[in-house]
PDB file of C-alpha atoms in Angstrom:
ATOM      1  CA  MET A 289      45.760  47.053 103.569  1.00 91.00           C
ATOM      2  CA  GLY A 290      48.708  43.935 101.672  1.00 88.00           C
ATOM      3  CA  LEU A 291      50.452  40.766 103.538  1.00 87.00           C
ATOM      4  CA  GLU A 292      51.559  41.601 106.807  1.00 92.00           C
ATOM      5  CA  LEU A 293      54.654  39.509 107.718  1.00 94.00           C
ATOM      6  CA  PRO A 294      56.963  39.174 110.558  1.00 95.00           C
ATOM      7  CA  LEU A 295      60.316  40.608 111.069  1.00 96.00           C
ATOM      8  CA  CYS A 296      61.966  37.433 111.731  1.00 97.00           C
ATOM      9  CA  GLY A 297      65.433  38.962 110.478  1.00 94.00           C
ATOM     10  CA  ASN A 298      67.688  35.796 111.277  1.00 97.00           C
ATOM     11  CA  PHE A 299      68.157  34.677 107.016  1.00 98.00           C
ATOM     12  CA  PRO A 300      71.421  32.511 108.037  1.00 97.00           C
ATOM     13  CA  HIS A 301      73.202  34.539 105.086  1.00 98.00           C
ATOM     14  CA  ALA A 302      72.990  38.438 105.859  1.00 97.00           C
ATOM     15  CA  GLU A 303      73.312  40.732 102.433  1.00 97.00           C
ATOM     16  CA  SER A 304      77.136  42.279 102.918  1.00 97.00           C
ATOM     17  CA  PRO A 305      79.236  43.280 100.373  1.00 98.00           C
ATOM     18  CA  CYS A 306      80.685  40.010 100.443  1.00 98.00           C
ATOM     19  CA  CYS A 307      77.677  38.169 100.323  1.00 98.00           C
ATOM     20  CA  ALA A 308      75.559  39.316  97.252  1.00 98.00           C
ATOM     21  CA  TRP A 309      71.027  38.223  97.478  1.00 98.00           C
ATOM     22  CA  VAL A 310      70.164  37.696  93.863  1.00 98.00           C
ATOM     23  CA  GLY A 311      67.190  36.164  92.049  1.00 97.00           C
ATOM     24  CA  SER A 312      68.532  32.708  91.655  1.00 97.00           C
ATOM     25  CA  GLY A 313      71.930  29.758  92.951  1.00 98.00           C
ATOM     26  CA  ARG A 314      72.640  29.636  88.880  1.00 97.00           C
ATOM     27  CA  ALA A 315      72.272  33.628  88.601  1.00 98.00           C
ATOM     28  CA  ALA A 316      74.236  33.178  92.738  1.00 98.00           C
ATOM     29  CA  LEU A 317      77.488  31.153  91.161  1.00 98.00           C
ATOM     30  CA  TRP A 318      77.188  33.635  87.971  1.00 98.00           C
ATOM     31  CA  VAL A 319      78.776  36.169  90.677  1.00 98.00           C
ATOM     32  CA  LEU A 320      81.323  34.412  91.984  1.00 98.00           C
ATOM     33  CA  LEU A 321      82.366  33.057  88.650  1.00 98.00           C
ATOM     34  CA  ARG A 322      82.823  36.484  86.771  1.00 98.00           C
ATOM     35  CA  HIS A 323      84.452  37.110  90.492  1.00 98.00           C
ATOM     36  CA  LEU A 324      86.971  34.913  90.027  1.00 98.00           C
ATOM     37  CA  PRO A 325      90.040  33.986  87.889  1.00 97.00           C
ATOM     38  CA  ARG A 326      88.540  32.412  84.580  1.00 97.00           C
ATOM     39  CA  PRO A 327      89.362  29.313  84.887  1.00 98.00           C
ATOM     40  CA  ARG A 328      90.995  26.293  81.693  1.00 98.00           C
ATOM     41  CA  ARG A 329      87.677  24.471  82.679  1.00 98.00           C
ATOM     42  CA  LEU A 330      84.893  24.476  85.320  1.00 98.00           C
ATOM     43  CA  LEU A 331      85.411  20.811  87.210  1.00 98.00           C
ATOM     44  CA  VAL A 332      81.551  19.681  87.598  1.00 98.00           C
ATOM     45  CA  PRO A 333      79.951  16.404  89.078  1.00 98.00           C
ATOM     46  CA  ARG A 334      78.915  14.671  87.493  1.00 97.00           C
ATOM     47  CA  PHE A 335      75.612  13.435  89.770  1.00 97.00           C
ATOM     48  CA  MET A 336      74.184  17.086  89.695  1.00 96.00           C
ATOM     49  CA  CYS A 337      71.278  19.146  87.996  1.00 94.00           C
ATOM     50  CA  ASP A 338      72.074  20.320  85.085  1.00 95.00           C
ATOM     51  CA  THR A 339      70.756  23.560  85.925  1.00 96.00           C
ATOM     52  CA  VAL A 340      74.894  24.061  86.787  1.00 97.00           C
ATOM     53  CA  LEU A 341      75.407  25.591  83.673  1.00 97.00           C
ATOM     54  CA  GLN A 342      73.756  27.255  82.823  1.00 97.00           C
ATOM     55  CA  ALA A 343      76.161  30.072  84.140  1.00 98.00           C
ATOM     56  CA  PRO A 344      79.339  28.180  82.878  1.00 98.00           C
ATOM     57  CA  ALA A 345      78.227  29.051  79.532  1.00 98.00           C
ATOM     58  CA  ARG A 346      76.655  32.446  79.680  1.00 97.00           C
ATOM     59  CA  LEU A 347      80.580  33.323  80.323  1.00 98.00           C
ATOM     60  CA  GLY A 348      82.262  31.046  77.928  1.00 98.00           C
ATOM     61  CA  ILE A 349      84.229  28.972  80.454  1.00 98.00           C
ATOM     62  CA  PRO A 350      84.113  25.266  79.220  1.00 98.00           C
ATOM     63  CA  VAL A 351      82.772  22.691  81.493  1.00 98.00           C
ATOM     64  CA  ALA A 352      84.110  18.842  82.443  1.00 98.00           C
ATOM     65  CA  ARG A 353      82.649  16.688  84.512  1.00 97.00           C
ATOM     66  CA  TYR A 354      83.598  14.219  87.205  1.00 97.00           C
ATOM     67  CA  ALA A 355      82.362  10.952  89.220  1.00 97.00           C
ATOM     68  CA  CYS A 356      81.559  10.519  92.909  1.00 97.00           C
ATOM     69  CA  ASP A 357      81.886   6.849  95.267  1.00 97.00           C
ATOM     70  CA  ASP A 358      78.440   5.776  96.896  1.00 95.00           C
ATOM     71  CA  GLN A 359      79.348   7.111  99.382  1.00 97.00           C
ATOM     72  CA  LEU A 360      78.985  10.880  96.983  1.00 97.00           C
ATOM     73  CA  ARG A 361      82.811  11.823  97.464  1.00 97.00           C
ATOM     74  CA  PRO A 362      84.070  13.267  95.013  1.00 98.00           C
ATOM     75  CA  LEU A 363      86.403  11.060  92.867  1.00 97.00           C
ATOM     76  CA  LEU A 364      88.201  14.024  90.876  1.00 96.00           C
ATOM     77  CA  PRO A 365      90.488  13.609  87.579  1.00 95.00           C
ATOM     78  CA  ASP A 366      93.778  12.583  87.712  1.00 95.00           C
ATOM     79  CA  ASP A 367      94.206  15.678  84.618  1.00 95.00           C
ATOM     80  CA  LEU A 368      92.775  18.126  86.929  1.00 97.00           C
ATOM     81  CA  CYS A 369      94.836  21.458  87.562  1.00 97.00           C
ATOM     82  CA  ALA A 370      96.079  24.790  89.060  1.00 97.00           C
ATOM     83  CA  GLU A 371      94.349  26.584  86.964  1.00 98.00           C
ATOM     84  CA  ASP A 372      91.297  24.678  86.264  1.00 98.00           C
ATOM     85  CA  THR A 373      88.449  25.797  89.365  1.00 98.00           C
ATOM     86  CA  LEU A 374      87.265  22.956  91.022  1.00 98.00           C
ATOM     87  CA  LEU A 375      83.619  23.170  92.022  1.00 98.00           C
ATOM     88  CA  VAL A 376      82.234  20.413  95.185  1.00 98.00           C
ATOM     89  CA  ALA A 377      79.167  19.691  96.350  1.00 98.00           C
ATOM     90  CA  ASP A 378      77.543  19.541 100.251  1.00 98.00           C
ATOM     91  CA  TYR A 379      75.008  17.322  98.853  1.00 98.00           C
ATOM     92  CA  PHE A 380      71.534  18.038 102.080  1.00 98.00           C
ATOM     93  CA  GLY A 381      73.904  19.874 104.336  1.00 98.00           C
ATOM     94  CA  LEU A 382      74.926  16.441 104.998  1.00 98.00           C
ATOM     95  CA  THR A 383      78.600  15.394 103.149  1.00 97.00           C
ATOM     96  CA  GLY A 384      80.734  18.857 103.618  1.00 97.00           C
ATOM     97  CA  THR A 385      83.787  17.164 104.736  1.00 96.00           C
ATOM     98  CA  ALA A 386      83.925  15.540 101.643  1.00 97.00           C
ATOM     99  CA  ALA A 387      84.098  18.644  99.878  1.00 98.00           C
ATOM    100  CA  ARG A 388      85.758  20.892 101.833  1.00 97.00           C
ATOM    101  CA  GLN A 389      88.678  17.379 102.242  1.00 97.00           C
ATOM    102  CA  ALA A 390      88.466  17.301  97.763  1.00 98.00           C
ATOM    103  CA  ALA A 391      88.766  20.802  97.848  1.00 98.00           C
ATOM    104  CA  ALA A 392      91.833  21.199  99.862  1.00 97.00           C
ATOM    105  CA  GLY A 393      93.695  18.678  97.459  1.00 95.00           C
ATOM    106  CA  HIS A 394      93.164  20.724  94.747  1.00 97.00           C
ATOM    107  CA  ALA A 395      95.548  23.582  93.899  1.00 96.00           C
ATOM    108  CA  GLY A 396      93.558  26.003  92.577  1.00 97.00           C
ATOM    109  CA  VAL A 397      90.767  27.305  92.912  1.00 98.00           C
ATOM    110  CA  SER A 398      87.731  26.126  94.395  1.00 98.00           C
ATOM    111  CA  VAL A 399      83.838  26.673  94.138  1.00 98.00           C
ATOM    112  CA  LEU A 400      80.682  25.344  97.250  1.00 98.00           C
ATOM    113  CA  ASP A 401      77.516  24.042  95.045  1.00 98.00           C
ATOM    114  CA  ALA A 402      75.514  24.530  98.784  1.00 98.00           C
ATOM    115  CA  THR A 403      72.064  25.199  96.902  1.00 98.00           C
ATOM    116  CA  THR A 404      70.713  21.597  99.285  1.00 98.00           C
ATOM    117  CA  ALA A 405      73.024  23.150 101.998  1.00 98.00           C
ATOM    118  CA  LEU A 406      71.113  25.991 103.433  1.00 98.00           C
ATOM    119  CA  PHE A 407      72.972  26.453 106.071  1.00 98.00           C
ATOM    120  CA  THR A 408      76.309  25.476 105.752  1.00 97.00           C
ATOM    121  CA  ARG A 409      78.749  27.876 106.637  1.00 95.00           C
ATOM    122  CA  SER A 410      81.456  27.547 104.521  1.00 96.00           C
ATOM    123  CA  ALA A 411      85.600  29.142 103.755  1.00 97.00           C
ATOM    124  CA  LEU A 412      84.641  28.625 100.732  1.00 98.00           C
ATOM    125  CA  PRO A 413      83.263  30.903  97.679  1.00 98.00           C
ATOM    126  CA  ALA A 414      79.955  29.182  97.372  1.00 98.00           C
ATOM    127  CA  PHE A 415      76.280  29.025  96.572  1.00 98.00           C
ATOM    128  CA  TYR A 416      73.426  28.966  98.439  1.00 98.00           C
ATOM    129  CA  SER A 417      69.718  28.012  97.069  1.00 98.00           C
ATOM    130  CA  PRO A 418      66.429  29.290  99.966  1.00 98.00           C
ATOM    131  CA  ARG A 419      63.854  28.799  97.993  1.00 96.00           C
ATOM    132  CA  LYS A 420      64.111  24.790  98.215  1.00 96.00           C
ATOM    133  CA  PHE A 421      64.362  25.074 102.084  1.00 98.00           C
ATOM    134  CA  CYS A 422      61.007  27.519 101.999  1.00 97.00           C
ATOM    135  CA  GLY A 423      58.010  29.256 100.158  1.00 96.00           C
ATOM    136  CA  THR A 424      59.477  31.357  97.749  1.00 97.00           C
ATOM    137  CA  ALA A 425      59.761  31.593  93.991  1.00 96.00           C
ATOM    138  CA  ASP A 426      62.995  32.442  93.766  1.00 97.00           C
ATOM    139  CA  GLY A 427      66.393  34.096  94.751  1.00 97.00           C
ATOM    140  CA  GLY A 428      69.929  33.063  95.940  1.00 98.00           C
ATOM    141  CA  VAL A 429      72.807  33.970  97.133  1.00 98.00           C
ATOM    142  CA  ALA A 430      76.846  34.183  96.691  1.00 98.00           C
ATOM    143  CA  LYS A 431      79.138  34.213  99.501  1.00 98.00           C
ATOM    144  CA  ALA A 432      82.872  34.600  99.464  1.00 98.00           C
ATOM    145  CA  PRO A 433      85.829  35.323 101.790  1.00 98.00           C
ATOM    146  CA  PHE A 434      86.204  38.590  99.851  1.00 98.00           C
ATOM    147  CA  PRO A 435      83.373  40.776  98.655  1.00 98.00           C
ATOM    148  CA  LEU A 436      81.635  40.433  95.244  1.00 98.00           C
ATOM    149  CA  PRO A 437      80.978  44.326  93.297  1.00 97.00           C
ATOM    150  CA  GLN A 438      80.372  43.063  90.581  1.00 95.00           C
ATOM    151  CA  LEU A 439      76.310  42.621  90.562  1.00 97.00           C
ATOM    152  CA  PRO A 440      74.382  41.698  87.636  1.00 96.00           C
ATOM    153  CA  GLU A 441      72.054  45.299  86.259  1.00 95.00           C
ATOM    154  CA  ARG A 442      68.714  44.358  86.448  1.00 96.00           C
ATOM    155  CA  GLN A 443      67.036  43.782  89.287  1.00 97.00           C
ATOM    156  CA  ASP A 444      63.586  40.662  89.143  1.00 96.00           C
ATOM    157  CA  SER A 445      60.309  40.790  89.917  1.00 95.00           C
ATOM    158  CA  SER A 446      58.652  37.951  91.918  1.00 96.00           C
ATOM    159  CA  ALA A 447      55.177  39.012  92.711  1.00 94.00           C
ATOM    160  CA  GLY A 448      53.757  36.865  88.895  1.00 93.00           C
ATOM    161  CA  LYS A 449      56.435  34.340  89.527  1.00 94.00           C
ATOM    162  CA  SER A 450      54.656  33.654  93.613  1.00 95.00           C
ATOM    163  CA  LEU A 451      51.310  32.904  92.157  1.00 94.00           C
ATOM    164  CA  PHE A 452      51.674  29.413  92.735  1.00 94.00           C
ATOM    165  CA  LEU A 453      52.786  30.458  96.960  1.00 94.00           C
ATOM    166  CA  LEU A 454      49.653  31.636  97.223  1.00 94.00           C
ATOM    167  CA  GLN A 455      47.360  28.660  95.343  1.00 95.00           C
ATOM    168  CA  ARG A 456      48.675  25.722  97.657  1.00 93.00           C
ATOM    169  CA  LEU A 457      47.675  27.300  99.814  1.00 92.00           C
ATOM    170  CA  GLU A 458      43.944  27.316  99.207  1.00 94.00           C
ATOM    171  CA  SER A 459      43.974  24.860  96.984  1.00 95.00           C
ATOM    172  CA  GLY A 460      46.934  22.839  97.298  1.00 92.00           C
ATOM    173  CA  ALA A 461      49.538  21.311  95.578  1.00 89.00           C
ATOM    174  CA  ALA A 462      48.753  19.768  93.229  1.00 90.00           C
ATOM    175  CA  ALA A 463      46.345  22.952  91.936  1.00 94.00           C
ATOM    176  CA  ALA A 464      50.253  24.855  92.477  1.00 94.00           C
ATOM    177  CA  LEU A 465      51.883  22.599  90.129  1.00 92.00           C
ATOM    178  CA  PRO A 466      51.638  24.312  86.746  1.00 95.00           C
ATOM    179  CA  ALA A 467      52.557  27.930  87.936  1.00 94.00           C
ATOM    180  CA  SER A 468      55.017  26.272  90.092  1.00 94.00           C
ATOM    181  CA  GLN A 469      56.376  25.068  86.660  1.00 93.00           C
ATOM    182  CA  ALA A 470      56.499  28.486  85.412  1.00 94.00           C
ATOM    183  CA  ALA A 471      57.412  29.676  88.225  1.00 93.00           C
ATOM    184  CA  GLU A 472      60.610  27.288  88.396  1.00 92.00           C
ATOM    185  CA  ASP A 473      60.981  28.126  84.016  1.00 92.00           C
ATOM    186  CA  ALA A 474      61.063  31.511  84.605  1.00 92.00           C
ATOM    187  CA  LEU A 475      65.044  30.744  86.865  1.00 93.00           C
ATOM    188  CA  ASN A 476      66.584  29.928  83.354  1.00 93.00           C
ATOM    189  CA  GLY A 477      66.319  34.136  82.665  1.00 91.00           C
ATOM    190  CA  GLU A 478      69.279  36.547  83.276  1.00 95.00           C
ATOM    191  CA  PRO A 479      70.842  37.161  85.951  1.00 97.00           C
ATOM    192  CA  ARG A 480      69.328  39.691  88.506  1.00 97.00           C
ATOM    193  CA  ARG A 481      69.216  40.200  91.525  1.00 98.00           C
ATOM    194  CA  MET A 482      66.766  39.676  94.394  1.00 98.00           C
ATOM    195  CA  SER A 483      63.622  41.807  94.058  1.00 97.00           C
ATOM    196  CA  PRO A 484      61.574  43.315  97.237  1.00 97.00           C
ATOM    197  CA  LEU A 485      58.584  40.332  97.340  1.00 97.00           C
ATOM    198  CA  THR A 486      61.714  37.864  98.456  1.00 98.00           C
ATOM    199  CA  ARG A 487      64.015  39.766  99.950  1.00 97.00           C
ATOM    200  CA  ARG A 488      60.854  40.596 102.090  1.00 97.00           C
ATOM    201  CA  LEU A 489      59.709  36.732 102.337  1.00 97.00           C
ATOM    202  CA  LEU A 490      63.524  35.674 104.134  1.00 98.00           C
ATOM    203  CA  GLN A 491      63.571  38.201 106.266  1.00 97.00           C
ATOM    204  CA  ALA A 492      59.869  37.362 107.842  1.00 97.00           C
ATOM    205  CA  TYR A 493      60.059  33.487 107.814  1.00 98.00           C
ATOM    206  CA  ASP A 494      62.254  32.286 111.300  1.00 98.00           C
ATOM    207  CA  PHE A 495      65.043  30.164 109.726  1.00 98.00           C
ATOM    208  CA  ALA A 496      66.348  29.469 113.783  1.00 98.00           C
ATOM    209  CA  GLU A 497      63.382  27.389 114.137  1.00 98.00           C
ATOM    210  CA  ILE A 498      62.880  25.725 110.040  1.00 98.00           C
ATOM    211  CA  ALA A 499      66.783  24.771 111.192  1.00 98.00           C
ATOM    212  CA  ARG A 500      65.584  22.694 114.884  1.00 98.00           C
ATOM    213  CA  ARG A 501      62.688  21.343 112.750  1.00 98.00           C
ATOM    214  CA  ARG A 502      64.625  19.824 110.437  1.00 98.00           C
ATOM    215  CA  THR A 503      67.494  19.011 112.344  1.00 98.00           C
ATOM    216  CA  GLU A 504      65.192  17.151 114.322  1.00 98.00           C
ATOM    217  CA  ASN A 505      63.285  15.331 112.066  1.00 98.00           C
ATOM    218  CA  TYR A 506      66.099  14.029 110.327  1.00 98.00           C
ATOM    219  CA  THR A 507      67.311  12.343 113.729  1.00 98.00           C
ATOM    220  CA  ALA A 508      64.211  10.726 114.393  1.00 98.00           C
ATOM    221  CA  LEU A 509      64.057   9.098 110.807  1.00 98.00           C
ATOM    222  CA  HIS A 510      67.934   8.437 110.789  1.00 98.00           C
ATOM    223  CA  ARG A 511      67.209   6.574 114.304  1.00 98.00           C
ATOM    224  CA  ARG A 512      64.841   4.471 112.189  1.00 97.00           C
ATOM    225  CA  LEU A 513      66.908   3.815 109.023  1.00 98.00           C
ATOM    226  CA  ARG A 514      69.823   4.235 109.916  1.00 97.00           C
ATOM    227  CA  ASP A 515      70.405   0.306 110.335  1.00 97.00           C
ATOM    228  CA  ILE A 516      69.263  -0.236 106.113  1.00 97.00           C
ATOM    229  CA  ASN A 517      70.918   3.209 104.719  1.00 97.00           C
ATOM    230  CA  ARG A 518      73.754   2.022 102.457  1.00 97.00           C
ATOM    231  CA  LEU A 519      75.267   5.897 102.806  1.00 97.00           C
ATOM    232  CA  GLU A 520      77.165   6.510 105.798  1.00 97.00           C
ATOM    233  CA  LEU A 521      75.551   9.244 107.026  1.00 97.00           C
ATOM    234  CA  PRO A 522      75.819  10.890 110.610  1.00 96.00           C
ATOM    235  CA  ASP A 523      73.884  10.699 113.139  1.00 96.00           C
ATOM    236  CA  THR A 524      73.670  14.737 114.052  1.00 96.00           C
ATOM    237  CA  PRO A 525      73.724  16.038 111.464  1.00 97.00           C
ATOM    238  CA  PRO A 526      76.446  18.854 111.145  1.00 96.00           C
ATOM    239  CA  SER A 527      73.905  21.848 109.381  1.00 96.00           C
ATOM    240  CA  ALA A 528      69.973  21.303 109.332  1.00 98.00           C
ATOM    241  CA  PRO A 529      69.726  19.377 106.896  1.00 98.00           C
ATOM    242  CA  PHE A 530      67.658  19.837 103.157  1.00 98.00           C
ATOM    243  CA  CYS A 531      66.799  15.875 103.149  1.00 98.00           C
ATOM    244  CA  TYR A 532      67.149  12.321 104.761  1.00 98.00           C
ATOM    245  CA  PRO A 533      68.224  11.302 101.576  1.00 98.00           C
ATOM    246  CA  LEU A 534      67.869   6.867 101.788  1.00 98.00           C
ATOM    247  CA  ALA A 535      69.820   4.268  99.295  1.00 96.00           C
ATOM    248  CA  SER A 536      67.979   1.140 100.815  1.00 93.00           C
ATOM    249  CA  GLY A 537      67.883  -0.591  97.170  1.00 83.00           C
ATOM    250  CA  ILE A 538      64.407  -2.325  98.407  1.00 90.00           C
ATOM    251  CA  PRO A 539      62.530  -3.184  95.523  1.00 89.00           C
ATOM    252  CA  GLY A 540      59.662  -0.653  94.273  1.00 92.00           C
ATOM    253  CA  LEU A 541      59.823   1.576  96.924  1.00 94.00           C
ATOM    254  CA  ARG A 542      59.583   4.373  96.158  1.00 93.00           C
ATOM    255  CA  ASP A 543      55.887   3.875  94.284  1.00 93.00           C
ATOM    256  CA  ALA A 544      54.514   2.672  97.233  1.00 94.00           C
ATOM    257  CA  LEU A 545      56.027   5.830  98.996  1.00 95.00           C
ATOM    258  CA  VAL A 546      53.773   7.405  96.637  1.00 93.00           C
ATOM    259  CA  ASP A 547      51.267   5.494  96.755  1.00 93.00           C
ATOM    260  CA  ALA A 548      50.623   5.968 100.029  1.00 94.00           C
ATOM    261  CA  GLY A 549      51.254  10.273  99.302  1.00 92.00           C
ATOM    262  CA  VAL A 550      54.937  10.943  99.815  1.00 94.00           C
ATOM    263  CA  ALA A 551      55.840  13.364  97.461  1.00 87.00           C
ATOM    264  CA  ILE A 552      59.047  11.718  96.409  1.00 92.00           C
ATOM    265  CA  PRO A 553      61.333  14.129  93.887  1.00 87.00           C
ATOM    266  CA  LEU A 554      64.195  12.477  91.483  1.00 87.00           C
ATOM    267  CA  LEU A 555      67.865  13.228  91.961  1.00 88.00           C
ATOM    268  CA  TRP A 556      67.918  14.124  89.142  1.00 89.00           C
ATOM    269  CA  PRO A 557      67.337  12.434  85.885  1.00 92.00           C
ATOM    270  CA  GLU A 558      69.247  13.475  83.672  1.00 94.00           C
ATOM    271  CA  VAL A 559      71.948  12.084  85.096  1.00 95.00           C
ATOM    272  CA  ILE A 560      70.588   8.722  84.180  1.00 94.00           C
ATOM    273  CA  GLU A 561      70.194   9.773  80.573  1.00 93.00           C
ATOM    274  CA  ALA A 562      73.863  11.045  80.660  1.00 93.00           C
ATOM    275  CA  THR A 563      75.392   8.484  82.355  1.00 94.00           C
ATOM    276  CA  PRO A 564      76.748   4.652  82.323  1.00 94.00           C
ATOM    277  CA  ALA A 565      73.890   2.185  83.936  1.00 93.00           C
ATOM    278  CA  HIS A 566      76.585   0.814  86.074  1.00 94.00           C
ATOM    279  CA  SER A 567      78.696   3.961  87.636  1.00 96.00           C
ATOM    280  CA  ALA A 568      77.339   4.898  90.506  1.00 96.00           C
ATOM    281  CA  GLU A 569      75.819   8.588  89.575  1.00 96.00           C
ATOM    282  CA  ASN A 570      73.530   6.548  87.626  1.00 95.00           C
ATOM    283  CA  ARG A 571      72.572   4.364  91.151  1.00 94.00           C
ATOM    284  CA  LEU A 572      72.045   6.771  92.773  1.00 95.00           C
ATOM    285  CA  ALA A 573      69.640   9.188  90.973  1.00 94.00           C
ATOM    286  CA  ARG A 574      67.574   5.625  90.650  1.00 92.00           C
ATOM    287  CA  THR A 575      67.335   4.475  93.501  1.00 93.00           C
ATOM    288  CA  LEU A 576      68.229   7.355  95.948  1.00 96.00           C
ATOM    289  CA  LEU A 577      64.908   8.417  97.957  1.00 97.00           C
ATOM    290  CA  PRO A 578      65.273  11.547  98.877  1.00 97.00           C
ATOM    291  CA  LEU A 579      62.930  11.672 102.357  1.00 98.00           C
ATOM    292  CA  PRO A 580      60.773  14.900 103.298  1.00 97.00           C
ATOM    293  CA  LEU A 581      62.170  16.158 106.836  1.00 97.00           C
ATOM    294  CA  ASP A 582      60.732  20.314 105.989  1.00 97.00           C
ATOM    295  CA  GLN A 583      59.874  21.923 108.798  1.00 98.00           C
ATOM    296  CA  ARG A 584      55.963  21.276 108.043  1.00 96.00           C
ATOM    297  CA  TYR A 585      55.831  17.446 109.498  1.00 97.00           C
ATOM    298  CA  SER A 586      57.242  16.441 113.366  1.00 97.00           C
ATOM    299  CA  PRO A 587      59.147  13.840 114.685  1.00 97.00           C
ATOM    300  CA  ALA A 588      56.132  12.100 115.415  1.00 97.00           C
ATOM    301  CA  ASP A 589      55.329  12.300 110.863  1.00 97.00           C
ATOM    302  CA  MET A 590      58.697  10.983 110.474  1.00 98.00           C
ATOM    303  CA  GLU A 591      58.217   8.005 113.422  1.00 97.00           C
ATOM    304  CA  ARG A 592      54.748   6.962 110.712  1.00 97.00           C
ATOM    305  CA  LEU A 593      57.354   7.700 106.806  1.00 97.00           C
ATOM    306  CA  ALA A 594      59.497   5.192 108.956  1.00 97.00           C
ATOM    307  CA  ASP A 595      56.311   2.287 110.080  1.00 96.00           C
ATOM    308  CA  LEU A 596      55.798   2.987 106.336  1.00 96.00           C
ATOM    309  CA  ILE A 597      59.284   1.584 104.914  1.00 96.00           C
ATOM    310  CA  LEU A 598      60.134  -0.442 107.417  1.00 95.00           C
ATOM    311  CA  GLY A 599      56.400  -2.294 107.274  1.00 87.00           C
ATOM    312  CA  GLY A 600      55.954  -1.652 110.789  1.00 55.00           C
TER     313      GLY A 600
END
């Protein structure tokens, strides 16, 4: 007997001629760029993981970086022209309005990075990374308002990369960390179509419940933390968020939370090295705390997290 997985079938981006399931978010961007007119260059936010650069590099597309303000709104360069493709980001599922406004002001093609905004619906060509929202080793989605027939020739295989999922369940997150890092490193390979295992896992998770719990947890955190957050966040998130981004400026808060057992990743360390210390991107990379609010937690957990932060 093998694993017996439920069949919920409510993943928010059903596979279709206009929606391709591939091996990773970076592979999904590669698919989109292959189907769009070849640009003079791809404009990419400076506040973004460098893995986004892999797809244009594979296709020989020049890249230029652009800035954002302290509210994660795009600051488009003066030399942006219609021959450029503009990449805009819906950060954490909370900045889609700013991304769409920037795209509307661009005369050329725009693409939405929704890798931290799985539940965002977009009229723009967009790419998603479901593994950031549920337990899979890989997987990506490319979605466009036109067919995407040119997919990677080879299909991915995920069984070997998924060991960390079993280790985490049996022995905890720390024990699974080496295998998790190995799975992450494997995503740097050639673009591939989504593996059968990841396809099946995406059909097993209840994404309606995932969205409900993430939204509920965001609401609980924002009610407690809005007054200390320098980011202007909506009371009701436009889509189920990836995290609660807290920019408080409280000295030592990250270390205090980590010492209390709260996992706080650094988004993204390469931004700190690549941008001026006075820039908004650099400050955000150093000080923004992506507080966890995913479906493993309840509003009561969010209250305890807020107490830690506020000293309650």
